[in-house]
Amino acid sequence: MNDIRTRLLAAFDLEHKEHLAAIRESLRAVEKDPAHHPDLVEIHRRAHSLKGAARAVDLPEVERLSHWLEAAFIAIQRGTVPFDAAARDVVRRALDAIEDVVAWATRGGGEVDIAEVLAELTRMGGEGGGPEPVQRRPAAAEAGTAPPAAAPRPARSVDGHESAALVRIRSAGLERLFTAAAGLLPEIENQSALVAELRELRSEWRALERSWHAMRPRLLRGGSHDATGAAGISFAGDETALRLSSFERRFRALGASLDAAHRAHDRHLWSLRRWGSGFQDEVRQLRMLPAESQFSNLGRMIRDISRAQGKEVEADIRGLETQADRVVLQRLKDPVLHIARNAVSHGVETPQERVVAGKRAAATVRFEASVVGRRLVLRVEDDGRGPNREAIARHAVERGLLGADEAESAPEERLLDLIFEPGFSTAPTANEYAGRGMGLAIVRREVTRLQGSVTLAAREGGGTVVTVEVPLSLLSQRLAFVAVQDDILAIPSNDVARVLRVPADTLFTDLAAPTIRLEEEDVPVTPLAALLGYDGAMPQGNGAPLALVILRTAGRRVALVVDALMATRDSVVTPAEEVGIDAARFLGTVLMDDGSPALVLNPAALSPRPGMALPPLVRPVDESARRRPHILVVDDSITTRTLEKSILEAHGYRVTLCVDGREAVETLGELEDVNLIISDVEMPRMDGFALLQAVKGNPMTSDLPVILVTSRASDEDRERGLDLGADAYIVKTRFDQNELLAGIRRLL
């Protein structure tokens, strides 16, 4: 029975939303055009259907509200009750109460007090002689008498006697399953490399076969001569023929085995791709949940805040059936709630102000979730006063974000982007809902960490629109790999509009920033190396082809110049927090085929903000760059070396790599400008302790700072390193890039 009621509640959840949305749309139509005549018969029918559906799922409070809502509309139809603003307000609050009760009954939360709105509905319906009251609810039967508020009964959860269709599993186990599935498909794709290797082996074998066929007759005839004309060794004879025959059989058998292995690998790879892709899709679906799982109470929250502030706000919630990754939805819940609070507190006027401005007294805050491509789009809009451009400009000047002249001429897009700056608020005073200026900054930070973007714009016709775009899922991602100087970097392909190669002399360089014309739009061009703070010269514009990655984030496009365009493949990204890198600039790392990590760039951090000046396309070698601190990184792990190099270069340091202590000593003898050494301890040939002794024991390098970064966490190892002269000792298991960078800055 529990399973049946659960299914009925799920069906009712969808049905009641449809009825409420239709009635609310009728109310909006009347308020927009007082001459409009709503279909009262249709509204009455929906209230009646809602009552019957509530009775079927045993929700007496909803049934009672629906009954008197039906009675009220019968009274309006008969003309005994005018369909004026007061009546519409009662109906709207009744719809809100029904929605709140259903949410409480199906998902839990605070109890809903329906006594007041039920009393008002009863007075309206009683005066019109409504339908026959619900006989099994005598408290509600008497017209004109408000029934006592009843505490709604939450839907019973499925217990141990569950249907065979439902299974309980631990969330931690499910997360491990997600991780395993995410890592499976990239590994399957890596098998494609074996196809090329097998093809190469087959090609080599066929070349050897051709050579053998050319040599075989001469070997069997014998009598070969060398270059001087001397007689060679004869291979004729039964024994030689037998040996050659045996060799030929084994050689051909090897070729047949190679062909069979190639065919088998092709067949197995096809099967792995088919089943592995299907497995990952199914696991991804397990992780997908409707937006309703996080935003079901959004309408109730909006109504509660508006009432607390003396405002009339209708919540229009749409697209809750849209599905996205559970983790993505969970992390977006607080940002969306804050945006909605801002819409009510900052955007919506009081009823009196709205009437004076020629608007209807009740404002509307709409939330809508949708999917565009492979991205989740959330929109929160209101029909309030809209952004105050003058107040934003004035506050920006007061905080030193803009000059006075700049504020007057700044485009609206740039001004509105300043709202996301920490501490920026135009509210005259702070209260429990808004005014401190930190909320939207936190919203942008969280959305950026989700590889997304958030924008704020004025709504056509008045009001504000805030749009959040993030990937649907973070389980595994399609990444585009590019080369920048000596590094391989990755960019989520969802944010890559296209890649192309163009001659440098086709760019428009006579503008403030170089641009390229793409699809009737001038797209700014800038080197990715310059955005990341790399040293060295930019392309010189000599007509040679430029490799461009067209990045699109927050509705804007920018063309990034890279050294080379590499492969595109699905990969599992290790989050930035787990590897200790800057989450604002990097999403994390991904392992390459050789085991080395590649940094995954955060597109939102690369996209230029409105009014932001881009680095020039052409830049000569700056001698000051050569004077930047030079760090020697010593580690036998290619993964650690590459990761530390990427972190350091991203923060403006020059880096030279060594695989062990002996190579480091040799390199120090060749270089004169090393400013600091970062070394592992456990290495072949010469470990970190021996390197430390060699550096501190040499008068030429004794003042050189040395930081040991090692997995040895014991107090004895730490004391030994510090006794030998190490200037800092960092344990890898607790590796934090901020600790490393702070140590470097302190020592330099």
Coordinates of C-alpha atoms in Angstrom, one line a residue, residues 115 233 464 563 636 684:
A115 CA -6.9 28.7 9.1
I233 CA 79.3 -19.0 -47.1
T464 CA 15.9 42.4 -13.5
D563 CA 50.8 27.1 -29.7
D636 CA 61.7 11.8 -9.8
P684 CA 67.4 7.6 -7.2

